Amino acid sequence: MSLRIVVCVKYVPDATGDRHFAEDLTVDRDDVDGLLSELDEYAVEQALQIAEDADDAEITVLTVGPEDAKDALRKALSMGADKAVHVEDDDLHGTDALGTSLVLAKALEHVGYDLVISGMASTDGGMGVVPAMLAERLGVPQVTLLSEVKVEDGKVTGRRDGDAASEQLEAALPAVVSVTDQSGEARYPSFKGIMAAKKKPVQSLDLSDLGIEADEVGLDGAWTAVDEAAERPARTAGTIVKDEGEGGKQLAEFLAGQKFI
Amino acid sequence: MAEVLVYVDHVDGAVRKPTLELLTLARRIGEPVAVHLGAGADTAAATLAEYGAVKVLAADAPEFADYLVVPKVDALEAAYKAVSPAAVLVPSSAEGKEIAARLAVRIGSGIITDAVDLEAGDEGPVATQSVFAASYSTKSRVTKGTPVITVKPNSAAPEAAPAAGTVEQLAVAFGEQATGTKVVSRTPRESTGRPELTEAAIVVSGGRGVNGAENFPLIESLADSLGAAVGASRAAVDAGWYPHTNQVGQTGKSVSPQLYIAAGISGAIQHRAGMQTSKTIVAINKDAEAPIFELVDYGVVGDLFQVVPQLTEEITSRKG
Ligand SMILES: Cc1cc2nc3c(=O)[nH]c(=O)nc-3n(C[C@H](O)[C@H](O)[C@H](O)COP(=O)(O)OP(=O)(O)OC[C@H]3O[C@@H](n4cnc5c(N)ncnc54)[C@H](O)[C@@H]3O)c2cc1C
Ligand SMILES: Nc1ncnc2c1ncn2[C@@H]1O[C@H](COP(=O)(O)O)[C@@H](O)[C@H]1O
């Protein structure tokens, strides 16, 4: 039987752009170019490697996001994923992590899965909570923050490098996995891959397809509210000296003045 | 007064500093009730009481160590049901965030992660967060359910406020999911004897400019002269010069020390994301145009192989 892998990928504003908030205090996605979250490329990469090692596997990439999020799906398809699912609905604007995990969980149940692979965190919100929430909602094992992952005989195993220890984990499929940026460099799409991606199917789903009410998601359905967003005052310009042979001593003098020595 | 659950981060009953910060912040909202899972509750209780825990709910079972995350969620949920708290505070470690995330789904509550400050508000606790690589600061609230909030290390200075800290056993019934992910083996990290990166008052980090693992002792000596933790940029980590556990930045640790010293680090946005909230920032870089200089309180444009040893020597002689 074919191994059904679904990779959750997010379309995010470019971190090197000038990111800011819109008037409703949601992330402004209009002024900054978007792209496939770099950290989700690692998830796509691991999915491709797992599929290569399996007898028969199919990779679906799944995103919840605006119209432009199709770009992220195309990128993942051009890396080698087989098909894509795009959950898109005007009522999704302003959805927080709890809402996103609800929509992703319903979409995963709709699409069908044996293995869900996520990135370690999205590069914009960066909460790093969606994979754990997905496992909770789906009622399947969570095998997260892996820097090494393998699937064999209906089991997923992997290494999780924590603060205090490095752990070897094991769980039966179906499961939710997340991988870190230590899991291995993501491949670049080949020209052939880019051309092939144009013909790969992208299915669109909206909230009603998933049986989700509009008030369960979006800004109004959010479980949290942002009341204020203020740009951090620019740090006051510091003192910069050129080392003419005494740079280390000058720095020590500064540190002593600040009572660090 | 309402009770506030505080999840205790500890090593066999030795309470880690971020938990003391959480207890301090929890007192602004209500009466802290600590939740201690695993061995060592009796040892921990004294410290937890000193920092304001009115009660310590304790549970110990092999499941906490043998399976990933879920047993701890089951226990925290049991504590939540026993106490009906005004908020649940969890340290913002990788595991802490996962525990908090699952609890929030289970109890139907909103969650805020990586708070750097917490105040009482008319409509519940108000959390300050720092977003977009710390270029913005936001104030947020949970609007549904019991606020579940994870708090970053170094968000408050721990203040003692002795309370009873009575230890009570917490009864936990593990659910079906608790044993889903087995921890097959565990290799503890060797202690370096240096302070924990996220908890340290001073962090000294080296980047690509350090130019080889063999030169990192230069950074370590400077760190040791200041009693600091050692950090590294991703470039230095990817090159294999320093362990990933020491990486500072978006995909490494986020630090907020009193003093951050960056040597041979350019200051890419992903690095800044992990250190920009440091109180005082110092950089040594030979390129005067390096973006790190936009952040510094004091910068030296120069060769780190000259500046760092001179600095270390000067500090050592001043400390006598
Ligand atoms: C998704 C994603 C996540 C990332 N996460 C992180 C992260 O968590 N942490 C992180 O650090 N990076 C992260 N990065 C990488 C980041 O973009 C930069 O590539 C990285 O921070 C560069 O490290 P560096 O400053 O050490 O190296 P460089 O940018 O190469 O800078 C080296 C600096 O050293 C200086 N130098 C060289 N020799 C000397 C000398 N002898 N004396 C003094 N100065 C010298 C140079 O002038 C230069 O400024 C991430 C990138 C992505 C895409
Ligand atoms: N809108 C989304 N669509 C698809 N996947 C997502 C979305 N948001 C988060 N994810 C997945 O969840 C991971 C963690 O996200 P976060 O909890 O937002 O940091 C990401 O790396 C993605 O794999």
XYZ file of C-alpha atoms in Angstrom, chain A residues 13 15-16 19-21 27-28 38-39 42 96-98 101 120-133 135-145 160-172 178 180-182 185 215-216 220-233 235-256 258 260-261, chain B residues 16 65 68-70 73 93-95 97-98 101-102 104-106 108-114 126 130-145 177 180-189 196 198 201-202 226 234 237-238 244-245 247 250-251 253 258-259 261 269-270 275-284 293-303 306-307 310-311 314-315 318-319:
198
model
C 6.650 37.303 4.145
C 12.325 37.831 6.508
C 14.891 40.017 4.814
C 8.011 43.289 7.672
C 5.317 45.191 9.494
C 1.763 45.176 10.784
C 0.846 40.676 9.613
C 0.910 42.882 6.529
C 12.688 28.312 4.377
C 12.183 26.078 7.372
C 13.553 21.032 5.173
C -4.092 32.309 14.799
C -2.178 29.108 15.539
C -5.135 27.342 17.169
C -4.135 23.848 13.386
C 10.122 23.330 13.114
C 8.496 26.780 13.122
C 7.195 29.255 10.624
C 9.655 32.046 9.894
C 7.049 34.781 10.461
C 4.960 33.858 13.506
C 7.580 31.417 14.610
C 5.579 29.940 17.456
C 6.628 26.387 16.708
C 3.357 25.051 18.086
C 1.327 23.919 15.074
C 2.840 20.391 14.795
C 2.094 19.621 18.474
C -1.425 21.019 18.060
C -0.917 15.717 16.796
C -3.265 16.623 19.645
C -6.194 17.262 17.315
C -5.585 14.201 15.127
C -4.953 11.921 18.090
C -1.756 10.504 16.581
C 1.819 10.404 17.961
C 3.910 13.556 17.846
C 7.520 12.936 16.802
C 8.813 16.472 16.660
C 11.934 18.599 16.282
C 15.571 14.927 18.832
C 18.380 17.136 20.121
C 17.078 18.793 23.250
C 18.732 21.182 25.677
C 19.657 18.591 28.247
C 19.931 15.484 26.124
C 19.728 13.987 22.687
C 16.830 11.535 22.430
C 16.093 8.681 20.065
C 12.337 8.515 19.434
C 10.016 5.934 17.973
C 6.317 5.868 17.093
C 3.916 3.915 14.932
C 8.473 18.027 12.484
C 14.678 21.068 12.177
C 17.119 22.855 9.918
C 19.734 20.361 11.098
C 20.146 20.810 3.266
C -16.593 32.041 13.300
C -14.220 29.232 14.336
C -12.964 37.302 15.036
C -12.584 33.632 15.870
C -9.069 34.095 17.211
C -8.310 32.908 20.738
C -5.928 35.813 21.234
C -5.973 39.540 20.501
C -3.105 41.889 19.755
C -3.904 45.229 21.374
C -0.751 47.118 20.540
C 2.148 46.790 18.138
C 4.934 49.300 18.399
C 8.084 49.470 16.374
C 10.981 49.099 18.741
C 12.804 52.365 19.041
C 18.870 51.443 19.357
C 20.679 54.656 20.106
C 23.826 54.851 18.064
C 26.707 53.350 19.974
C 30.359 54.223 20.102
C 32.424 52.649 17.371
C 36.195 52.700 17.515
C 38.759 51.449 15.070
C 41.384 49.164 16.541
C 44.735 50.908 16.362
C 46.369 48.409 18.672
C 44.434 49.316 21.830
C 40.950 48.127 20.752
C 40.793 45.338 23.343
C 41.801 47.691 26.152
C 39.316 50.349 25.041
C 36.582 47.733 25.041
C 37.615 46.608 28.538
C 37.377 50.237 29.667
C 33.822 50.429 28.283
C 32.838 47.169 30.002
C 34.329 48.371 33.288
C 29.203 49.540 32.555
C 30.579 44.254 33.734
C 34.113 43.884 35.040
C 16.022 26.116 36.799
C 10.791 10.279 31.037
C 7.546 12.373 24.640
C 5.563 15.426 25.829
C 2.053 13.939 26.142
C 0.281 17.442 29.133
C 11.681 25.985 25.925
C 11.071 23.828 22.859
C 9.334 21.247 25.029
C 5.939 25.347 24.014
C 4.759 21.923 22.846
C 0.262 24.101 22.730
C -1.406 20.765 23.411
C -4.388 24.955 24.951
C -6.082 22.727 22.347
C -7.345 20.388 25.069
C -10.067 25.165 24.507
C -7.956 28.147 25.479
C -5.918 30.705 23.624
C -2.142 30.563 23.805
C 0.590 33.182 23.712
C 4.179 32.035 23.240
C 7.528 33.668 23.974
C -1.306 41.170 29.161
C 8.920 40.831 20.617
C 8.300 39.953 16.947
C 9.808 40.178 13.457
C 13.338 39.607 14.697
C 12.566 41.915 17.619
C 11.869 44.928 15.409
C 8.372 45.192 16.911
C 7.036 44.861 20.403
C 3.404 43.795 20.837
C 0.967 43.536 23.711
C -1.489 40.652 23.514
C -4.204 38.972 25.502
C -5.904 35.621 25.407
C -9.583 36.219 24.662
C -10.972 32.692 25.028
C -10.582 30.265 27.873
C -1.968 9.119 23.539
C 2.423 7.145 21.587
C 6.002 8.307 21.179
C 8.612 6.273 22.991
C 11.945 7.730 24.076
C 14.084 4.734 23.115
C 17.338 6.162 24.435
C 18.658 9.371 25.884
C 22.214 10.702 25.727
C 22.642 13.492 28.242
C 24.681 16.454 27.116
C 23.283 27.893 30.487
C 19.540 31.150 27.677
C 23.833 37.249 32.262
C 26.636 37.522 29.700
C 33.532 37.172 32.323
C 24.812 29.373 12.370
C 27.782 25.785 13.702
C 27.213 24.622 10.117
C 24.324 23.325 17.498
C 23.064 23.617 21.074
C 23.602 28.423 18.178
C 16.045 32.139 14.769
C 16.698 28.415 14.582
C 18.528 29.792 21.095
C 22.661 41.886 30.193
C 25.654 41.833 27.850
C 29.477 40.175 22.751
C 18.515 39.122 10.420
C 18.228 35.488 11.563
C 19.945 38.379 20.432
C 18.453 41.760 19.608
C 16.738 42.138 22.970
C 20.051 41.902 24.852
C 20.503 44.910 27.145
C 24.018 45.888 26.080
C 25.479 44.743 22.761
C 29.150 44.784 21.834
C 30.717 43.679 18.543
C 34.178 43.039 17.217
C 27.334 47.634 14.175
C 23.810 49.090 13.749
C 22.882 47.375 17.005
C 25.875 47.954 19.190
C 26.412 50.067 22.249
C 30.109 49.674 21.663
C 31.855 48.344 18.594
C 35.459 47.711 17.703
C 36.361 47.627 14.027
C 39.321 45.314 14.002
C 40.748 41.838 13.767
C 44.116 40.930 18.009
C 41.212 42.417 19.931
C 43.883 41.729 24.451
C 40.403 42.119 25.925
C 42.820 43.152 30.281
C 39.731 41.708 31.993
C 41.592 44.043 36.136
C 39.829 41.285 38.031
